[in-house]
Coordinates of C-alpha atoms and ligand atoms in Angstrom, one line a residue:
X30 CA -67.0 63.3 44.8
X31 CA -65.0 63.8 41.3
X32 CA -65.5 66.3 38.9
X33 CA -66.7 63.2 36.2
X34 CA -69.4 62.3 38.7
X35 CA -71.1 65.2 37.8
X36 CA -73.3 65.9 34.5
X37 CA -71.4 68.2 31.8
X38 CA -74.2 70.8 32.6
X39 CA -73.0 70.8 36.1
X40 CA -69.5 71.4 36.2
X41 CA -70.4 74.1 33.5
X42 CA -72.4 76.0 36.1
X43 CA -69.7 75.2 38.7
X44 CA -66.6 76.6 36.5
X45 CA -69.1 79.9 36.3
X46 CA -70.0 80.2 39.4
X47 CA -66.3 79.8 40.1
X48 CA -65.1 82.5 37.9
X49 CA -68.3 84.7 38.9
X50 CA -66.6 85.3 41.9
X51 CA -69.6 86.0 44.5
X52 CA -73.4 84.5 44.3
X53 CA -75.4 84.2 41.2
X54 CA -78.7 85.6 41.2
X55 CA -80.4 83.7 39.5
X56 CA -82.7 86.1 38.2
X57 CA -80.1 87.6 36.1
X58 CA -78.5 84.1 34.8
X59 CA -78.7 84.7 31.4
X60 CA -77.0 88.5 32.2
X61 CA -74.4 87.2 34.6
X62 CA -73.2 84.3 33.2
X63 CA -74.7 83.2 29.7
X64 CA -77.2 80.4 30.6
X65 CA -81.0 80.2 30.6
X66 CA -82.4 81.3 34.3
X67 CA -84.6 78.2 33.9
X68 CA -81.2 75.7 33.1
X69 CA -79.3 77.5 35.9
X70 CA -82.1 76.3 38.4
X71 CA -82.3 72.9 37.7
X72 CA -78.8 72.0 37.4
X73 CA -78.4 74.3 40.8
X74 CA -80.7 72.2 42.5
X75 CA -79.3 68.9 41.5
X76 CA -75.7 70.6 42.7
X77 CA -77.2 71.6 46.0
X78 CA -78.3 68.0 46.1
X79 CA -75.1 67.1 46.5
X80 CA -73.8 69.7 48.7
X81 CA -71.6 71.8 46.3
X82 CA -73.6 74.7 46.2
X83 CA -76.2 76.1 48.2
X84 CA -79.2 77.5 47.1
X85 CA -80.6 80.7 49.0
X86 CA -83.9 82.5 49.1
X87 CA -85.1 85.5 50.4
X88 CA -88.3 87.8 49.6
X89 CA -87.2 91.7 49.6
X90 CA -88.8 94.9 49.3
X91 CA -88.4 96.9 46.1
X92 CA -89.9 100.5 46.2
X93 CA -89.7 102.0 42.6
X94 CA -90.9 105.3 41.1
X95 CA -94.5 105.0 39.3
X96 CA -94.7 106.7 36.0
X97 CA -96.2 109.8 38.0
X98 CA -92.5 109.7 40.1
X99 CA -90.3 109.5 37.2
X100 CA -92.3 113.0 35.9
X101 CA -92.2 114.4 38.6
X102 CA -88.5 113.7 39.4
X103 CA -87.5 115.0 35.4
X104 CA -90.5 118.4 35.3
X105 CA -90.0 118.7 38.7
X106 CA -92.7 118.1 41.1
X107 CA -96.0 119.7 41.3
X108 CA -95.3 122.1 44.7
X109 CA -92.3 122.7 43.4
X110 CA -93.1 123.9 39.9
X111 CA -95.4 126.3 42.3
X112 CA -92.8 127.4 44.5
X113 CA -90.7 128.2 41.7
X114 CA -93.3 130.3 40.1
X115 CA -93.8 132.2 43.6
X116 CA -90.2 132.7 44.1
X117 CA -90.1 134.0 40.5
X118 CA -92.8 136.4 41.6
X119 CA -91.4 137.5 44.1
X120 CA -94.0 135.3 46.5
X121 CA -96.8 135.8 45.1
X122 CA -98.7 135.1 41.8
X123 CA -102.0 135.6 40.4
X124 CA -104.2 132.3 40.6
X125 CA -105.1 132.6 36.9
X126 CA -101.3 132.5 36.0
X127 CA -101.3 129.6 38.3
X128 CA -103.2 127.7 37.3
X129 CA -102.1 128.4 33.6
X130 CA -98.3 128.1 34.1
X131 CA -99.0 124.6 35.9
X132 CA -101.4 123.2 34.3
X133 CA -102.4 119.6 35.1
X134 CA -100.6 119.9 37.7
X135 CA -102.0 122.9 39.9
X136 CA -104.6 120.9 41.9
X137 CA -102.2 119.0 43.0
X138 CA -99.4 121.7 44.1
X139 CA -102.2 124.2 45.4
X140 CA -103.5 121.4 47.5
X141 CA -100.5 120.5 48.7
X142 CA -99.0 123.9 49.6
X143 CA -102.6 125.0 51.2
X144 CA -102.5 122.0 53.4
X145 CA -99.1 122.5 54.2
X146 CA -100.3 126.4 55.6
X147 CA -97.1 127.4 52.6
X148 CA -99.6 129.8 50.6
X149 CA -102.3 131.4 51.1
X150 CA -105.0 132.3 48.4
X151 CA -106.3 136.3 49.0
X152 CA -108.1 138.2 46.5
X153 CA -107.4 136.1 43.5
X154 CA -103.9 136.3 44.3
X155 CA -101.7 132.8 46.0
X156 CA -98.7 134.3 48.1
X157 CA -96.0 132.5 50.0
X158 CA -96.2 132.4 54.3
X159 CA -94.0 129.5 55.3
X160 CA -91.1 130.1 52.3
X161 CA -88.4 127.9 54.0
X162 CA -90.7 125.2 55.1
X163 CA -92.6 124.8 51.7
X164 CA -88.8 125.0 50.0
X165 CA -87.6 122.2 53.0
X166 CA -91.2 120.4 52.0
X167 CA -89.7 120.5 48.4
X168 CA -86.2 119.1 48.9
X169 CA -87.1 116.7 51.1
X170 CA -89.5 114.9 48.6
X171 CA -87.0 115.3 45.6
X172 CA -84.1 114.2 47.4
X173 CA -86.4 111.4 48.5
X174 CA -87.2 110.9 45.3
X175 CA -83.9 111.1 43.4
X176 CA -82.5 108.4 46.0
X177 CA -85.2 106.0 45.5
X178 CA -84.5 106.0 42.0
X179 CA -80.5 105.3 43.0
X180 CA -81.0 102.8 45.0
X181 CA -80.0 104.2 48.5
X182 CA -81.9 104.9 51.7
X183 CA -85.1 106.7 52.3
X184 CA -86.5 107.5 55.4
X185 CA -89.7 105.4 56.0
X186 CA -91.6 109.1 57.1
X187 CA -90.7 110.0 52.6
X188 CA -91.5 106.6 51.6
X189 CA -94.9 107.1 53.2
X190 CA -95.9 110.4 51.8
X191 CA -94.5 109.7 48.4
X192 CA -96.3 106.2 48.3
X193 CA -99.8 108.4 49.4
X194 CA -99.0 110.7 46.5
X195 CA -98.9 107.8 44.4
X196 CA -95.0 108.9 43.4
X197 CA -93.7 105.0 44.4
X198 CA -94.8 102.2 45.0
X199 CA -93.7 99.2 47.1
X200 CA -92.7 95.7 45.1
X201 CA -92.4 92.1 47.3
X202 CA -90.0 90.1 45.3
X203 CA -88.5 86.5 45.9
X204 CA -84.4 86.4 44.9
X205 CA -82.9 83.5 44.4
X206 CA -78.9 83.1 44.6
X207 CA -77.0 79.9 44.4
X208 CA -73.7 80.6 46.6
X209 CA -70.4 78.1 45.5
X210 CA -69.9 76.0 48.7
X211 CA -66.1 75.5 49.7
X212 CA -66.3 71.3 48.1
X213 CA -67.5 73.0 44.9
X214 CA -65.5 75.9 44.6
X215 CA -62.6 72.8 44.3
X216 CA -63.9 70.8 42.0
X217 CA -64.7 73.5 40.3
X218 CA -61.3 74.5 40.0
X219 CA -59.9 71.1 40.5
X220 CA -57.2 70.4 36.8
X221 CA -58.9 67.8 34.9
X222 CA -58.4 64.7 35.7
X223 CA -57.5 60.8 33.9
X224 CA -57.4 57.7 34.2
X225 CA -54.0 56.6 32.0
X226 CA -50.9 58.1 32.3
X227 CA -48.9 58.2 28.9
X228 CA -45.5 57.7 27.4
X229 CA -46.1 61.7 26.4
X230 CA -47.6 63.1 29.0
X231 CA -44.5 61.7 31.3
X232 CA -42.1 62.2 28.9
X233 CA -43.2 65.9 28.7
X234 CA -43.8 66.9 32.1
X235 CA -47.8 67.4 31.3
X236 CA -48.9 65.6 33.9
X237 CA -48.4 68.1 36.1
X238 CA -51.7 69.5 34.7
X239 CA -53.5 66.9 35.5
X240 CA -54.7 64.9 38.3
X241 CA -54.8 60.8 38.5
X242 CA -58.6 59.4 38.7
X243 CA -58.4 57.3 41.6
X244 CA -59.3 53.3 41.1
X245 CA -63.0 52.3 42.4
X246 CA -63.1 48.7 43.7
X247 CA -66.4 49.3 44.5
X248 CA -67.8 50.1 41.3
X249 CA -70.0 47.4 39.2
X250 CA -68.3 46.1 35.8
X251 CA -70.4 46.8 33.4
X252 CA -73.0 43.8 32.7
X253 CA -72.3 42.0 29.4
X254 CA -74.8 39.7 27.8
X255 CA -73.3 37.1 25.7
X256 CA -74.8 35.2 23.1
X257 CA -75.4 31.8 24.4
X258 CA -77.5 28.3 23.9
X259 CA -80.7 28.3 24.5
X260 CA -81.3 25.9 27.6
X261 CA -84.0 23.4 25.5
X262 CA -81.3 23.2 23.0
X263 CA -78.4 22.8 25.3
X264 CA -81.1 20.5 27.2
X265 CA -81.0 18.5 23.9
X266 CA -77.1 18.1 23.9
X267 CA -76.7 17.2 26.6
X268 CA -79.7 14.0 25.9
X269 CA -77.2 13.0 22.3
X270 CA -74.8 13.2 25.1
X271 CA -76.1 10.8 26.9
X272 CA -77.2 9.0 24.7
X273 CA -73.5 8.3 22.6
X274 CA -71.8 7.8 26.4
X275 CA -74.7 4.3 26.7
X276 CA -73.1 3.0 23.3
X277 CA -75.9 4.4 21.6
X278 CA -75.3 5.8 17.2
X279 CA -77.2 9.0 16.7
X280 CA -79.7 8.4 13.2
X281 CA -81.8 10.6 11.6
X282 CA -85.0 10.5 9.1
X283 CA -87.5 12.8 7.3
X284 CA -89.7 15.5 9.0
X285 CA -92.3 13.9 5.4
X286 CA -92.7 10.9 6.1
X287 CA -95.3 8.2 4.4
X288 CA -97.5 6.3 6.1
X289 CA -95.5 3.3 5.5
X290 CA -92.7 4.2 7.7
X291 CA -95.2 6.2 10.3
X292 CA -97.6 3.4 10.5
X293 CA -97.9 0.4 8.0
X294 CA -93.9 -0.6 9.1
X295 CA -94.8 -0.4 12.6
X296 CA -98.2 -2.8 11.9
X297 CA -101.0 0.6 12.9
X298 CA -103.7 -1.4 10.8
X299 CA -105.0 1.4 8.2
X300 CA -108.0 2.2 10.3
X301 CA -106.3 3.0 13.0
X302 CA -108.0 6.2 14.9
X303 CA -104.6 7.7 14.5
X304 CA -104.3 8.0 11.6
X305 CA -107.6 10.1 10.8
X306 CA -107.0 13.5 10.1
X307 CA -107.1 15.6 13.9
X308 CA -104.0 13.6 14.6
X309 CA -101.9 13.9 11.5
X310 CA -101.0 17.2 9.6
X311 CA -101.6 16.3 5.8
X312 CA -99.1 18.1 3.4
X313 CA -100.2 18.9 0.1
X314 CA -98.2 17.1 -1.6
X315 CA -98.9 13.9 -4.1
X316 CA -98.1 9.8 -2.7
X317 CA -95.1 8.8 -3.1
X318 CA -94.1 5.9 -5.7
X319 CA -93.8 2.9 -3.7
X320 CA -92.1 0.7 -6.5
X321 CA -88.0 1.5 -4.2
X322 CA -89.8 -0.3 -1.1
X323 CA -91.4 -3.3 -2.6
X324 CA -89.8 -5.5 -0.5
X325 CA -90.8 -4.1 2.8
X326 CA -94.3 -3.3 1.3
X327 CA -95.1 -7.2 0.5
X328 CA -94.1 -8.3 4.1
X329 CA -95.8 -4.7 5.0
X330 CA -99.0 -6.8 3.0
X331 CA -98.4 -9.4 4.6
X332 CA -98.2 -9.0 8.1
X333 CA -101.5 -6.8 7.9
X334 CA -103.7 -9.5 6.5
X335 CA -102.8 -12.1 8.2
X336 CA -102.4 -10.5 11.6
X337 CA -105.2 -7.9 11.1
X338 CA -107.4 -9.6 8.8
X339 CA -107.9 -6.6 6.3
X340 CA -107.4 -6.1 2.9
X341 CA -104.2 -3.8 3.0
X342 CA -104.1 -0.6 0.4
X343 CA -101.4 0.8 -0.8
X344 CA -102.2 3.5 -1.5
X345 CA -102.9 4.4 1.6
X346 CA -99.5 3.2 3.1
X347 CA -98.2 6.1 -0.2
X348 CA -99.6 9.4 1.6
X349 CA -97.1 11.4 2.9
X350 CA -97.8 13.4 6.1
X351 CA -95.7 15.3 8.8
X352 CA -94.6 12.4 10.9
X353 CA -96.3 11.8 13.9
X354 CA -93.4 9.9 15.4
X355 CA -90.1 9.4 15.7
X356 CA -90.4 5.3 15.2
X357 CA -90.7 6.4 11.7
X358 CA -86.8 6.6 11.5
X359 CA -86.0 3.5 13.5
X360 CA -87.7 1.9 12.0
X361 CA -86.2 2.9 8.6
X362 CA -82.9 1.9 10.4
X363 CA -84.3 -1.3 11.5
X364 CA -85.6 -2.3 8.1
X365 CA -81.9 -1.4 7.1
X366 CA -80.9 -4.7 9.0
X367 CA -77.7 -3.6 10.5
X368 CA -76.2 -6.3 12.6
X369 CA -76.9 -7.0 16.1
X370 CA -75.7 -6.0 18.8
X371 CA -77.9 -2.5 17.6
X372 CA -77.7 0.4 19.8
X373 CA -79.4 3.7 17.6
X374 CA -80.9 6.9 18.7
X375 CA -82.5 10.2 16.9
X376 CA -83.8 12.9 18.5
X377 CA -85.8 15.2 16.5
X378 CA -89.7 17.1 15.9
X379 CA -92.9 15.2 15.1
X380 CA -95.6 17.0 14.7
X381 CA -99.6 16.2 15.7
X382 CA -102.6 18.3 15.6
X383 CA -103.7 18.4 19.0
X384 CA -105.2 21.4 20.7
X385 CA -102.0 23.1 21.9
X386 CA -101.8 23.0 26.5
X387 CA -99.7 22.9 29.3
X388 CA -98.5 19.5 28.2
X389 CA -99.5 19.6 24.7
X390 CA -97.4 21.1 21.6
X391 CA -98.7 20.7 17.9
X392 CA -94.9 20.5 16.9
X393 CA -92.3 19.0 19.5
X394 CA -89.4 16.5 19.8
X395 CA -89.0 12.4 21.1
X396 CA -86.1 10.8 21.1
X397 CA -86.1 7.9 20.4
X398 CA -84.2 4.4 20.1
X399 CA -83.7 0.9 19.8
X400 CA -81.3 -1.4 21.2
X401 CA -81.3 -5.3 20.0
X402 CA -79.7 -8.4 20.0
X403 CA -80.0 -12.3 19.8
X404 CA -81.7 -12.8 23.0
X405 CA -82.6 -9.0 23.8
X406 CA -85.0 -9.3 27.1
X407 CA -87.4 -6.8 28.0
X408 CA -85.4 -6.9 31.3
X409 CA -82.7 -5.5 29.5
X410 CA -84.6 -3.1 27.9
X411 CA -86.2 -1.7 31.2
X412 CA -82.5 -1.7 32.8
X413 CA -81.9 0.3 30.2
X414 CA -84.6 2.6 31.4
X415 CA -83.6 3.0 34.6
X416 CA -80.3 4.1 33.8
X417 CA -80.7 6.7 31.7
X418 CA -83.6 8.2 34.3
X419 CA -80.8 7.7 36.9
X420 CA -78.1 9.4 34.7
X421 CA -80.7 12.1 33.8
X422 CA -81.8 12.5 37.5
X423 CA -85.5 12.0 36.7
X424 CA -87.1 10.4 39.0
X425 CA -89.0 7.9 36.7
X426 CA -92.0 5.4 37.2
X427 CA -93.2 2.9 34.9
X428 CA -96.9 1.4 34.2
X429 CA -98.1 -1.6 31.9
X430 CA -99.1 0.0 28.2
X431 CA -100.4 -1.2 24.7
X432 CA -98.6 0.0 21.8
X433 CA -99.6 -1.6 18.9
X434 CA -95.5 -2.2 17.6
X435 CA -94.7 -3.5 21.0
X436 CA -95.4 -6.5 23.1
X437 CA -95.1 -5.9 26.2
X438 CA -95.3 -2.5 26.5
X439 CA -94.2 0.1 29.4
X440 CA -94.9 3.5 29.9
X441 CA -92.6 5.4 32.6
X442 CA -93.7 8.9 34.3
X443 CA -92.1 11.7 35.4
X444 CA -92.2 13.7 38.5
X445 CA -93.3 16.9 37.2
X446 CA -94.1 19.5 40.5
X447 CA -96.9 17.0 42.3
X448 CA -98.4 14.7 39.4
X449 CA -96.4 12.0 37.4
X450 CA -96.7 12.6 33.5
X451 CA -96.1 10.1 31.2
X452 CA -92.6 10.7 29.1
X453 CA -92.4 7.4 27.7
X454 CA -93.9 4.5 26.1
X455 CA -91.6 1.6 25.6
X456 CA -91.8 -2.5 24.6
X457 CA -90.0 -5.3 22.8
X458 CA -91.3 -4.9 19.4
X459 CA -93.6 -7.2 18.6
X460 CA -92.4 -10.8 16.2
X461 CA -94.9 -8.4 13.0
X462 CA -92.8 -5.3 13.5
X463 CA -89.1 -7.2 13.3
X464 CA -90.6 -9.9 10.2
X465 CA -91.4 -6.5 8.6
X466 CA -87.5 -4.6 9.1
X467 CA -86.4 -8.2 8.0
X468 CA -84.6 -8.6 11.1
X469 CA -84.2 -12.8 13.3
X470 CA -82.6 -11.0 16.8
X471 CA -84.8 -9.1 19.6
X472 CA -85.0 -5.1 19.7
X473 CA -86.9 -2.7 22.7
X474 CA -88.1 0.0 21.3
X475 CA -89.0 3.5 22.8
X476 CA -90.0 6.9 22.6
X477 CA -90.0 9.8 24.9
X478 CA -91.3 13.3 24.5
X479 CA -88.5 15.5 25.4
X480 CA -90.6 18.6 26.3
X481 CA -91.5 16.7 29.4
X482 CA -88.2 15.4 29.6
X483 CA -87.1 19.2 30.5
X484 CA -90.2 19.9 32.4
X485 CA -89.6 17.4 35.0
X486 CA -85.4 18.1 34.5
X487 CA -86.4 21.9 35.3
X488 CA -88.8 22.0 37.2
X489 CA -90.9 24.1 35.4
X490 CA -94.8 23.3 34.9
X491 CA -95.8 24.5 31.2
X492 CA -94.3 22.8 27.8
X493 CA -95.5 26.7 26.5
X494 CA -92.5 28.0 28.7
X495 CA -89.9 25.9 26.9
X496 CA -90.5 28.1 24.0
X497 CA -91.0 31.9 25.7
X498 CA -89.6 34.5 24.6
X499 CA -89.2 36.4 28.2
X500 CA -85.1 37.4 28.5
X501 CA -85.4 37.2 32.4
X502 CA -87.0 33.9 32.2
X503 CA -84.4 32.5 29.9
X504 CA -81.9 34.2 31.4
X505 CA -82.6 32.4 35.0
X506 CA -81.0 29.3 33.7
X507 CA -78.0 28.8 34.8
X508 CA -75.3 27.4 31.9
X509 CA -73.6 24.2 32.6
X510 CA -69.9 24.4 31.5
Ligands
LIG626 N1 -94.1 6.7 19.5 C1 -94.8 6.2 20.3 C2 -94.2 6.1 21.9 C3 -93.0 4.7 21.5 C4 -92.2 4.3 20.7 C5 -91.3 2.9 20.9 C6 -91.7 1.6 21.9 C7 -93.1 2.1 22.4 C8 -93.6 3.2 22.1 C9 -95.1 7.3 20.6 O1 -95.2 8.3 20.1 O2 -96.1 7.3 21.4

């Protein structure tokens, strides 16, 4: 054990014990070493546990003078005063005289002296009969009292007599003393230790006054918690990298979107249930001016009225919503008529007025992508999706599906625990959508739920865990560098 392992208080007590040079009576701690008894007691038990001091507890019997005893020592024992009176009067005094001169002590004095046969009373006179015996008894008791007062030794017999006379009392007392053990002593007197030698210490020779602290090679380094990216943010980065690796260009679009791009351009009819209030968030914003989008509006109107056969309403398409799918972004890009072959993707937030549960959040991320060229086929699309799943390390299953804007369509499922959960929708854009965008090549499109991909990837079961604030949980994810 090194001095550094002791608290300042423990070291202080050790040093004080060392300079006291003898075991410390805990009761007198304040007086002897200037430390309150209660602090010395608790520090001592800590030091005792470290094997540096020994705390001895014993019970001692103490004999103390009572108030009456103190008085007898000062003014004489009652019978002593009687003896003195008798001696001063040649061995005999009148009872009345003795009573008036001894006052309250008279009864005790006369009782003791008669009982022991030192005096007798006859005809109103007290007469000494055993002068020597009386004197010896007084000397004995008085000496006993004095010696008790001074802490000396007294015979048990005398103590008994004094106790019986109410002149002394016997007390039991617990004494605690703290004794320095050899190890404690060497710690207390050790030179102060230092961790580093400086030029000055060496040059001045002062290093001799110190001991060098040994290295503790088994000590754990301090725990450092550097800031790091959230594992879900890292996962999104990884998805972006993967898409770029596979030849895709990242694009982005507005969170507050027009129904025109979120629904109409995707050939979703205006009475489609997904447009109803409970699915979509409606910010309190005025509708947009669609004149900027005259071309696409004209093509949308035509395709809806011919394809679905209803009166298309531009005011519905001009409403602003929080986008419910990032396919709004890819259709915007496609409507800019990029030259094939094309490969675009976007990863960002979408919003849906869904009740939150283990697989649903009201705002979450989607990864949408489009790829296409003249003779792009459904097989090319499936090939891409399988490759993507493989590179992510996910077990994917495909199932035929329906979306208003793709044909054929497919849904992808990934294993999350024991169940397969839908993680994406995909398909070839319908001819109506291609005509609305104004492109003359085939386009495969897909939209993935990024949170759900993350569940599958990290073996989690609840999307809400991805937004947990539990540090221990967050730290449990390994950083990949
Ligand atoms: N946008 C669809 C997914 C999808 C995208 C593209 C093609 C097919 C399906 C959704 O949110 O569910």
